[in-house]
Tab-separated table of C-alpha atoms in Angstrom:
chain	number	residue	atom	x	y	z
A	1	MET	CA	-73.956	253.220	119.625
A	2	ARG	CA	-71.556	251.617	117.172
A	3	TRP	CA	-74.464	250.207	115.163
A	4	LEU	CA	-75.478	253.792	114.340
A	5	TRP	CA	-72.146	254.287	112.543
A	6	PRO	CA	-72.313	252.497	109.141
A	7	ALA	CA	-69.443	250.296	108.019
A	8	GLY	CA	-69.536	251.512	104.403
A	9	LEU	CA	-68.014	254.786	103.217
A	10	ALA	CA	-71.238	255.863	101.491
A	11	GLY	CA	-73.203	255.346	104.705
A	12	ARG	CA	-70.687	257.306	106.763
A	13	VAL	CA	-70.669	260.209	104.309
A	14	ALA	CA	-74.479	260.196	104.322
A	15	VAL	CA	-74.601	260.228	108.140
A	16	VAL	CA	-72.095	263.093	108.387
A	17	LEU	CA	-73.936	265.149	105.759
A	18	ALA	CA	-77.344	264.469	107.289
A	19	LEU	CA	-76.226	265.264	110.855
A	20	THR	CA	-74.519	268.460	109.707
A	21	LEU	CA	-77.577	269.683	107.817
A	22	ILE	CA	-79.939	268.760	110.655
A	23	ALA	CA	-77.672	270.486	113.200
A	24	VAL	CA	-77.724	273.664	111.094
A	25	GLN	CA	-81.516	273.479	110.940
A	26	LEU	CA	-81.835	273.030	114.699
A	27	LEU	CA	-79.375	275.829	115.493
A	28	THR	CA	-81.158	278.328	113.249
A	29	LEU	CA	-84.657	277.243	114.313
A	30	PRO	CA	-84.886	279.394	117.521
A	31	PHE	CA	-83.889	282.554	115.635
A	32	PHE	CA	-86.335	281.767	112.854
A	33	LEU	CA	-89.183	281.051	115.269
A	34	ARG	CA	-88.476	284.251	117.193
A	35	GLN	CA	-88.505	286.323	114.028
A	36	GLN	CA	-91.657	284.682	112.707
A	37	ALA	CA	-93.414	285.008	116.068
A	38	ASN	CA	-92.627	288.725	116.283
A	39	ALA	CA	-93.840	289.296	112.739
A	40	ALA	CA	-97.010	287.296	113.343
A	41	ASN	CA	-97.759	289.148	116.588
A	42	ASP	CA	-97.261	292.509	114.883
A	43	ILE	CA	-99.797	291.522	112.242
A	44	PHE	CA	-102.176	290.180	114.884
A	45	HIS	CA	-101.928	293.306	117.019
A	46	GLY	CA	-102.473	295.522	113.990
A	47	SER	CA	-105.608	293.673	112.950
A	48	THR	CA	-106.873	293.687	116.563
A	49	VAL	CA	-106.410	297.454	116.830
A	50	GLU	CA	-108.323	298.050	113.603
A	51	ARG	CA	-111.163	295.743	114.573
A	52	ILE	CA	-111.539	297.337	118.004
A	53	ALA	CA	-111.496	300.794	116.405
A	54	HIS	CA	-114.314	299.856	114.000
A	55	ILE	CA	-116.368	298.316	116.821
A	56	ILE	CA	-115.960	301.467	118.946
A	57	GLU	CA	-117.105	303.640	116.034
A	58	LEU	CA	-120.150	301.371	115.686
A	59	PHE	CA	-120.964	301.291	119.415
A	60	GLU	CA	-120.651	305.006	120.235
A	61	PRO	CA	-124.039	306.157	118.842
A	62	LEU	CA	-125.948	303.077	120.034
A	63	THR	CA	-128.095	302.797	123.122
A	64	PRO	CA	-127.023	300.446	125.934
A	65	GLU	CA	-129.794	297.992	125.024
A	66	ARG	CA	-128.751	297.907	121.387
A	67	ARG	CA	-125.121	297.421	122.381
A	68	ARG	CA	-125.998	294.351	124.443
A	69	GLU	CA	-127.927	292.911	121.501
A	70	LEU	CA	-124.903	293.248	119.203
A	71	LEU	CA	-122.331	291.833	121.632
A	72	PRO	CA	-122.899	288.121	120.724
A	73	ALA	CA	-122.840	288.866	117.007
A	74	LEU	CA	-119.588	290.831	117.133
A	75	SER	CA	-117.775	288.484	119.494
A	76	SER	CA	-115.564	285.662	118.210
A	77	PRO	CA	-113.431	282.909	119.752
A	78	PHE	CA	-110.433	285.238	119.563
A	79	LEU	CA	-112.156	288.441	120.677
A	80	THR	CA	-115.040	288.553	123.178
A	81	MET	CA	-116.758	291.742	124.376
A	82	ASP	CA	-118.571	292.911	127.499
A	83	VAL	CA	-119.947	296.275	128.644
A	84	PHE	CA	-119.089	297.588	132.128
A	85	TYR	CA	-119.666	300.901	133.857
A	86	GLU	CA	-116.202	300.800	135.395
A	87	PRO	CA	-113.098	298.566	135.123
A	88	THR	CA	-113.062	295.577	137.450
A	89	SER	CA	-110.268	295.221	139.974
A	90	ALA	CA	-109.894	291.468	139.484
A	91	ASP	CA	-107.506	291.960	136.594
A	92	ARG	CA	-103.980	293.207	137.055
A	93	LEU	CA	-102.250	295.620	134.744
A	94	ALA	CA	-100.336	293.980	131.886
A	95	LEU	CA	-96.973	295.705	131.937
A	96	ASP	CA	-95.633	293.954	128.811
A	97	GLU	CA	-98.346	295.270	126.463
A	98	ALA	CA	-97.094	298.849	126.238
A	99	ALA	CA	-96.826	298.720	122.439
A	100	LEU	CA	-100.424	297.544	122.039
A	101	THR	CA	-101.625	300.137	124.564
A	102	ALA	CA	-99.888	302.935	122.687
A	103	SER	CA	-101.280	301.743	119.338
A	104	LEU	CA	-104.861	301.605	120.618
A	105	SER	CA	-104.641	304.955	122.419
A	106	SER	CA	-103.270	306.600	119.309
A	107	ARG	CA	-105.838	305.008	117.004
A	108	LEU	CA	-108.875	305.668	119.244
A	109	GLN	CA	-107.741	309.059	120.501
A	110	ARG	CA	-108.488	308.063	124.081
A	111	GLN	CA	-106.663	306.404	126.941
A	112	VAL	CA	-107.148	302.653	127.097
A	113	MET	CA	-106.064	300.128	129.696
A	114	ILE	CA	-104.792	296.621	129.091
A	115	LYS	CA	-104.904	294.188	131.975
A	116	GLN	CA	-104.005	290.530	132.336
A	117	VAL	CA	-107.007	288.339	133.014
A	118	GLU	CA	-106.756	286.403	136.240
A	119	GLU	CA	-107.438	282.716	135.537
A	120	ALA	CA	-107.532	279.677	137.778
A	121	ALA	CA	-104.185	277.902	137.942
A	122	SER	CA	-104.113	274.755	135.840
A	123	GLY	CA	-101.124	273.206	137.585
A	124	LEU	CA	-99.109	273.316	134.368
A	125	PRO	CA	-96.513	275.970	133.506
A	126	ASP	CA	-97.655	278.489	130.889
A	127	LEU	CA	-94.701	278.285	128.525
A	128	LEU	CA	-96.335	280.002	125.553
A	129	PRO	CA	-96.997	283.759	125.884
A	130	SER	CA	-99.757	283.438	123.287
A	131	GLN	CA	-101.841	281.489	125.816
A	132	GLN	CA	-102.082	284.480	128.225
A	133	ARG	CA	-105.470	286.238	128.049
A	134	ILE	CA	-105.625	290.033	128.266
A	135	ALA	CA	-108.509	292.459	128.777
A	136	ILE	CA	-108.536	295.692	126.751
A	137	TRP	CA	-110.619	298.364	128.489
A	138	VAL	CA	-111.840	301.170	126.215
A	139	PRO	CA	-113.873	304.103	127.671
A	140	LEU	CA	-116.977	305.214	125.782
A	141	GLN	CA	-118.446	308.732	125.679
A	142	ASP	CA	-121.292	307.805	128.038
A	143	SER	CA	-118.727	306.885	130.769
A	144	SER	CA	-119.253	303.164	130.267
A	145	TRP	CA	-116.420	300.820	129.429
A	146	LEU	CA	-116.211	298.238	126.678
A	147	ARG	CA	-114.002	295.289	127.592
A	148	PHE	CA	-112.380	293.206	124.837
A	149	THR	CA	-110.936	289.869	125.967
A	150	THR	CA	-108.347	288.256	123.690
A	151	ARG	CA	-104.983	286.523	123.659
A	152	SER	CA	-101.748	288.437	123.955
A	153	GLY	CA	-100.651	287.030	120.583
A	154	LEU	CA	-101.470	284.424	118.007
A	155	PRO	CA	-102.532	281.017	119.377
A	156	SER	CA	-99.061	279.589	118.718
A	157	MET	CA	-99.481	275.974	119.815
A	158	GLY	CA	-100.817	274.967	116.407
A	159	TRP	CA	-98.304	277.224	114.730
A	160	VAL	CA	-95.400	275.597	116.581
A	161	ALA	CA	-96.752	272.143	115.697
A	162	HIS	CA	-97.003	273.220	112.073
A	163	MET	CA	-93.433	274.508	112.082
A	164	SER	CA	-92.226	271.314	113.787
A	165	ALA	CA	-93.887	269.203	111.103
A	166	GLN	CA	-92.238	271.328	108.429
A	167	LEU	CA	-88.870	270.931	110.142
A	168	LEU	CA	-89.320	267.158	110.315
A	169	LEU	CA	-90.191	267.042	106.620
A	170	VAL	CA	-87.148	269.154	105.756
A	171	CYS	CA	-84.914	266.857	107.835
A	172	LEU	CA	-86.270	263.778	106.052
A	173	VAL	CA	-85.649	265.396	102.669
A	174	LEU	CA	-82.124	266.326	103.770
A	175	VAL	CA	-81.435	262.743	104.854
A	176	VAL	CA	-82.608	261.404	101.484
A	177	LEU	CA	-80.519	263.975	99.624
A	178	ALA	CA	-77.502	263.140	101.806
A	179	ILE	CA	-77.861	259.429	100.999
A	180	VAL	CA	-78.163	260.133	97.270
A	181	ALA	CA	-75.191	262.507	97.361
A	182	ALA	CA	-73.074	260.019	99.321
A	183	ARG	CA	-73.822	257.234	96.839
A	184	GLN	CA	-72.919	259.511	93.946
A	185	ILE	CA	-69.681	260.538	95.634
A	186	THR	CA	-68.637	256.959	96.409
A	187	ARG	CA	-69.793	255.398	93.120
A	188	PRO	CA	-66.321	255.734	91.506
A	189	ILE	CA	-64.836	254.039	94.579
A	190	ARG	CA	-67.220	251.088	94.195
A	191	THR	CA	-66.256	250.895	90.526
A	192	PHE	CA	-62.608	251.013	91.568
A	193	VAL	CA	-63.086	248.136	94.038
A	194	ALA	CA	-64.933	246.022	91.449
A	195	ALA	CA	-62.141	246.613	88.936
A	196	ALA	CA	-59.525	245.581	91.497
A	197	GLU	CA	-61.445	242.337	92.121
A	198	ARG	CA	-61.646	241.694	88.367
A	199	LEU	CA	-57.917	242.277	88.036
A	200	GLY	CA	-57.287	239.743	90.791
A	201	ASN	CA	-59.238	237.167	88.788
A	202	ASP	CA	-58.260	238.216	85.268
A	203	VAL	CA	-55.139	240.190	84.439
A	204	ASN	CA	-56.628	240.947	81.004
A	205	ALA	CA	-59.710	242.669	82.435
A	206	PRO	CA	-60.624	245.960	80.683
A	207	PRO	CA	-59.247	249.177	82.225
A	208	ILE	CA	-61.397	251.430	84.399
A	209	PRO	CA	-62.899	254.523	82.747
A	210	GLU	CA	-61.592	257.656	84.444
A	211	SER	CA	-64.409	259.524	86.222
A	212	GLY	CA	-65.199	261.238	89.495
A	213	SER	CA	-63.148	263.810	91.370
A	214	ARG	CA	-59.606	264.813	90.486
A	215	GLU	CA	-58.136	262.492	93.128
A	216	LEU	CA	-60.208	259.519	91.959
A	217	ARG	CA	-59.294	260.127	88.319
A	218	ARG	CA	-55.644	260.192	89.291
A	219	ALA	CA	-56.003	256.973	91.312
A	220	THR	CA	-57.795	255.341	88.364
A	221	ARG	CA	-55.031	256.409	86.006
A	222	VAL	CA	-52.383	254.927	88.312
A	223	PHE	CA	-54.406	251.712	88.660
A	224	ASN	CA	-54.748	251.348	84.886
A	225	THR	CA	-51.010	251.931	84.498
A	226	MET	CA	-50.296	249.227	87.079
A	227	GLN	CA	-52.635	246.828	85.263
A	228	ASP	CA	-50.916	247.542	81.952
A	229	ARG	CA	-47.527	246.813	83.519
A	230	LEU	CA	-48.833	243.531	84.956
A	231	GLN	CA	-50.155	242.513	81.555
A	232	ARG	CA	-46.816	243.281	79.914
A	233	TYR	CA	-44.982	241.385	82.657
A	234	VAL	CA	-47.122	238.270	82.201
A	235	GLU	CA	-46.839	238.456	78.421
A	236	ASP	CA	-43.054	238.909	78.594
A	237	ARG	CA	-42.756	235.965	80.981
A	238	THR	CA	-44.838	233.766	78.709
A	239	ARG	CA	-42.784	234.718	75.650
A	240	MET	CA	-39.566	234.077	77.560
A	241	LEU	CA	-40.726	230.629	78.671
A	242	ALA	CA	-41.890	229.842	75.142
A	243	ALA	CA	-38.450	230.758	73.804
A	244	ILE	CA	-36.730	228.657	76.476
A	245	SER	CA	-39.056	225.750	75.716
A	246	HIS	CA	-38.290	226.010	72.002
A	247	ASP	CA	-34.536	226.025	72.568
A	248	LEU	CA	-34.657	223.151	75.055
A	249	ARG	CA	-36.850	221.066	72.767
A	250	THR	CA	-34.304	221.522	70.007
A	251	SER	CA	-31.673	220.122	72.352
A	252	LEU	CA	-34.014	217.305	73.394
A	253	THR	CA	-34.526	216.368	69.758
A	254	ARG	CA	-30.769	216.069	69.287
A	255	LEU	CA	-30.516	213.958	72.450
A	256	ARG	CA	-33.258	211.636	71.175
A	257	LEU	CA	-31.268	211.099	67.994
A	258	ARG	CA	-28.153	210.330	69.990
A	259	THR	CA	-29.970	207.757	72.136
A	260	GLU	CA	-30.315	205.667	69.003
A	261	PHE	CA	-26.562	205.110	69.126
A	262	ILE	CA	-26.650	203.702	72.665
A	263	SER	CA	-25.927	200.020	72.277
A	264	ASP	CA	-27.233	198.909	75.689
A	265	PRO	CA	-31.051	198.514	75.318
A	266	GLU	CA	-31.690	199.066	79.021
A	267	GLN	CA	-29.682	202.283	79.159
A	268	ARG	CA	-31.265	203.464	75.935
A	269	HIS	CA	-34.744	202.873	77.397
A	270	LYS	CA	-33.894	204.808	80.569
A	271	ALA	CA	-32.507	207.702	78.542
A	272	GLU	CA	-35.670	207.809	76.432
A	273	GLN	CA	-37.823	207.875	79.595
A	274	ASP	CA	-35.796	210.778	81.006
A	275	LEU	CA	-36.172	212.691	77.756
A	276	GLU	CA	-39.924	212.111	77.709
A	277	GLN	CA	-40.146	213.307	81.307
A	278	MET	CA	-38.177	216.444	80.465
A	279	ASP	CA	-40.397	217.111	77.454
A	280	ALA	CA	-43.526	216.716	79.613
A	281	MET	CA	-42.104	219.105	82.196
A	282	LEU	CA	-41.395	221.701	79.519
A	283	ALA	CA	-44.909	221.396	78.117
A	284	SER	CA	-46.481	221.633	81.576
A	285	THR	CA	-44.346	224.622	82.542
A	286	LEU	CA	-45.267	226.508	79.398
A	287	SER	CA	-48.941	225.647	79.838
A	288	PHE	CA	-48.829	226.732	83.493
A	289	ALA	CA	-47.364	230.091	82.501
A	290	ARG	CA	-49.860	230.554	79.688
A	291	ASP	CA	-52.774	229.965	82.050
A	292	ASP	CA	-51.994	233.244	83.836
A	293	ALA	CA	-52.010	235.141	80.566
A	294	ALA	CA	-55.010	233.356	79.067
A	295	ALA	CA	-57.743	235.609	77.728
A	296	GLU	CA	-60.412	232.919	77.482
A	297	PRO	CA	-63.781	234.664	77.991
A	298	PRO	CA	-66.048	233.326	80.750
A	299	VAL	CA	-69.313	231.701	79.649
A	300	ASN	CA	-72.132	229.793	81.324
A	301	VAL	CA	-71.082	226.162	81.793
A	302	ASP	CA	-73.100	223.228	83.123
A	303	LEU	CA	-70.671	222.028	85.782
A	304	ALA	CA	-72.624	218.824	86.450
A	305	LYS	CA	-72.499	217.900	82.766
A	306	LEU	CA	-68.754	218.632	82.641
A	307	LEU	CA	-68.113	216.384	85.653
A	308	HIS	CA	-70.229	213.614	84.113
A	309	MET	CA	-68.157	213.822	80.940
A	310	LEU	CA	-64.827	213.703	82.783
A	311	CYS	CA	-65.968	210.745	84.915
A	312	ASP	CA	-67.003	208.853	81.772
A	313	ASP	CA	-63.654	209.612	80.133
A	314	PHE	CA	-61.685	208.254	83.097
A	315	ASN	CA	-63.932	205.175	83.313
A	316	ASP	CA	-63.369	204.515	79.601
A	317	LEU	CA	-59.613	204.561	80.240
A	318	GLY	CA	-59.897	201.927	82.976
A	319	GLY	CA	-60.350	204.147	86.010
A	320	LYS	CA	-63.117	203.814	88.567
A	321	VAL	CA	-64.774	207.158	89.162
A	322	ASP	CA	-68.276	207.626	90.620
A	323	TYR	CA	-70.295	210.844	90.407
A	324	GLU	CA	-72.800	212.066	92.977
A	325	GLY	CA	-74.710	215.318	92.777
A	326	PRO	CA	-77.347	217.276	90.857
A	327	GLU	CA	-77.990	216.721	87.174
A	328	THR	CA	-77.415	220.381	86.366
A	329	CYS	CA	-75.457	223.227	87.937
A	330	THR	CA	-74.742	226.248	85.771
A	331	VAL	CA	-71.762	228.449	86.611
A	332	ARG	CA	-69.998	231.239	84.776
A	333	CYS	CA	-66.371	230.296	84.171
A	334	ARG	CA	-63.659	229.835	81.565
A	335	PRO	CA	-64.581	226.354	80.277
A	336	LEU	CA	-61.189	225.085	79.071
A	337	ALA	CA	-59.376	226.263	82.190
A	338	MET	CA	-62.037	224.767	84.479
A	339	GLU	CA	-61.959	221.453	82.596
A	340	ARG	CA	-58.206	221.292	82.948
A	341	ALA	CA	-58.317	222.015	86.690
A	342	LEU	CA	-60.949	219.332	87.318
A	343	SER	CA	-59.128	216.850	85.088
A	344	ASN	CA	-55.865	217.358	86.983
A	345	VAL	CA	-57.511	216.725	90.362
A	346	MET	CA	-59.455	213.688	89.138
A	347	ASN	CA	-56.335	212.288	87.441
A	348	ASN	CA	-54.478	212.435	90.766
A	349	ALA	CA	-57.348	210.607	92.476
A	350	VAL	CA	-57.329	207.850	89.833
A	351	ASN	CA	-53.540	207.481	89.876
A	352	TYR	CA	-53.110	207.335	93.652
A	353	GLY	CA	-56.180	205.296	94.620
A	354	ALA	CA	-58.101	202.265	93.455
A	355	ARG	CA	-61.395	204.190	93.230
A	356	ALA	CA	-62.345	207.859	93.111
A	357	ARG	CA	-65.572	209.588	94.089
A	358	VAL	CA	-66.690	212.975	92.752
A	359	GLU	CA	-69.423	214.881	94.597
A	360	LEU	CA	-71.017	218.182	93.536
A	361	ARG	CA	-72.861	220.313	96.107
A	362	GLN	CA	-74.833	223.533	95.798
A	363	ARG	CA	-75.254	225.793	98.820
A	364	ASP	CA	-76.002	229.485	99.245
A	365	GLY	CA	-75.371	230.286	95.587
A	366	CYS	CA	-72.009	228.469	95.603
A	367	CYS	CA	-70.751	225.264	94.056
A	368	GLU	CA	-68.474	222.866	95.935
A	369	ILE	CA	-66.781	219.920	94.244
A	370	ARG	CA	-65.289	217.146	96.379
A	371	VAL	CA	-62.928	214.614	94.832
A	372	GLU	CA	-62.017	211.724	97.149
A	373	ASP	CA	-59.676	208.773	96.679
A	374	ASP	CA	-58.778	205.755	98.806
A	375	GLY	CA	-55.025	206.204	98.456
A	376	PRO	CA	-52.417	206.725	101.191
A	377	GLY	CA	-53.224	210.422	101.680
A	378	ILE	CA	-50.710	213.187	102.393
A	379	ALA	CA	-48.871	214.042	105.590
A	380	TYR	CA	-50.546	216.904	107.446
A	381	ASP	CA	-47.487	219.154	107.260
A	382	LYS	CA	-47.338	218.667	103.472
A	383	LEU	CA	-50.937	219.624	102.635
A	384	ASP	CA	-49.957	223.158	101.635
A	385	ALA	CA	-46.585	222.305	100.123
A	386	VAL	CA	-48.102	220.158	97.350
A	387	PHE	CA	-49.579	223.266	95.748
A	388	GLU	CA	-46.118	224.609	94.979
A	389	PRO	CA	-45.013	224.048	91.351
A	390	PHE	CA	-42.952	220.866	90.727
A	391	VAL	CA	-43.354	219.673	94.338
A	392	ARG	CA	-43.750	215.889	94.474
A	393	LEU	CA	-44.081	213.690	97.538
A	394	ASP	CA	-42.301	210.368	98.046
A	395	PRO	CA	-42.977	207.538	98.246
A	396	ALA	CA	-46.755	207.862	97.803
A	397	ARG	CA	-46.553	210.534	95.092
A	398	ASN	CA	-43.558	209.459	93.068
A	399	ARG	CA	-42.653	209.656	89.414
A	400	SER	CA	-43.890	206.150	88.727
A	401	THR	CA	-47.371	207.645	88.521
A	402	GLY	CA	-46.317	210.141	85.867
A	403	GLY	CA	-46.945	213.866	85.912
A	404	THR	CA	-44.721	216.808	86.624
A	405	GLY	CA	-45.939	218.144	89.974
A	406	LEU	CA	-47.986	220.955	88.435
A	407	GLY	CA	-51.479	219.441	88.577
A	408	LEU	CA	-52.594	220.901	91.908
A	409	SER	CA	-50.764	224.170	91.248
A	410	ILE	CA	-52.706	224.621	88.023
A	411	ALA	CA	-55.989	223.627	89.700
A	412	ARG	CA	-55.568	226.164	92.507
A	413	SER	CA	-54.498	228.873	90.046
A	414	VAL	CA	-57.607	228.279	87.920
A	415	LEU	CA	-60.009	228.197	90.884
A	416	ARG	CA	-58.537	231.332	92.421
A	417	SER	CA	-58.807	233.127	89.094
A	418	HIS	CA	-62.543	232.384	89.334
A	419	GLY	CA	-62.762	233.739	92.882
A	420	GLY	CA	-62.630	230.302	94.516
A	421	ASP	CA	-59.970	228.071	96.033
A	422	VAL	CA	-58.735	224.491	96.456
A	423	THR	CA	-58.076	222.837	99.820
A	424	LEU	CA	-56.970	219.362	100.896
A	425	GLU	CA	-57.890	217.191	103.859
A	426	ASN	CA	-57.143	213.592	104.790
A	427	LEU	CA	-60.009	211.146	105.241
A	428	GLU	CA	-60.467	209.003	108.290
A	429	GLY	CA	-59.352	205.486	107.456
A	430	GLY	CA	-57.111	206.627	104.598
A	431	GLY	CA	-57.529	208.625	101.456
A	432	LEU	CA	-57.465	212.253	100.401
A	433	ARG	CA	-60.279	214.716	99.808
A	434	VAL	CA	-59.742	217.642	97.437
A	435	ILE	CA	-62.332	220.417	97.854
A	436	LEU	CA	-62.795	222.882	94.992
A	437	ARG	CA	-64.994	225.867	95.817
A	438	LEU	CA	-66.403	228.501	93.526
A	439	ALA	CA	-66.988	231.712	95.450
A	440	ASP	CA	-70.338	233.451	95.988
A	441	GLY	CA	-71.844	234.919	92.865
A	442	ARG	CA	-70.163	232.414	90.531
A	443	ALA	CA	-73.019	229.990	90.651
A	444	ALA	CA	-76.016	230.885	88.512
């Protein structure tokens, strides 16, 4: 029965509302049917009394032959008539028709008898009182009796079916209204969830408009306040790192000037290399921090064309990079950030292997980029550690290859900001495979 209980909040609210409304309908149905049946029977009995009274007034002055001629014309499916000289004993007295007996006796000013018609048993229980046939015996002035055969009430089988169809229609309407109401109630929650996902990908996403119930408006206000604090935190961190970078670069400039006074050429060259490495680390650190605060708007980018361009650039610089994949693959992303992430991964492949291979795949609305090299690979227990900022592995990933240890950190940060991720795996026979995935809905 668990499949009947929806996983979503809107579905659960709709089910609860629908079941509650249907339960109320079902609980009140017996009382409603009883009331309607009593009212309908009162109307039916009243019309039957009047019709019998008019027929008696018509029959009294007629001869027996004329009466028999009129019987077929005055009979109907609901009221048949016969003339007898005395009541038959086959019928038994209907004890539950006292009200109808009193009404007829009062209207006709004579004593009438109402008996239940004996019918052959059908083998099925008679659950509807309206299906019981009764015989109304009315004495005439010439001592003959006029028997009227009818039902004890309205033929209710069709009426019950009609009411059941109406109830079913009402239940269907209630279910539809419950679904619509549930979706309206949970719409601010869906907006809230979408905004939280946007914030996870972009700290500069626009705030959520406050709408919905008092509790949801309060939650939205708190969420917007949290987002504003995150934005200020990232901006303050970026400004702080920019100030530190400026001050350190001033000191580096002075150190470069002082290296000119080092008489030993070898020591001077080593000092200059250390200063260049420090300057590169400062630039990378500042760029890494600015990536989190970047407000670059996402646009549609041909990922295949971008990969072609990067492969050509690395080949022009002496690298060996092959591309395999479709000629076009449009995704919505921040182009500069995506180019930097791909360039960092491909640069690692070129630096640590003799040849690199870039493969682009499209599956289920997603894009997957695989960058493989034929280098020494990475120890299994270090596959996650290399994503930490400034983490470098020796001896395979050493400073002789350049870089600051931020390439993979930046790549993962960029991909995750787009709803994707970066993973690593070693190849059989040597080499490393870097897999960059863009999550569902990013591919267009």
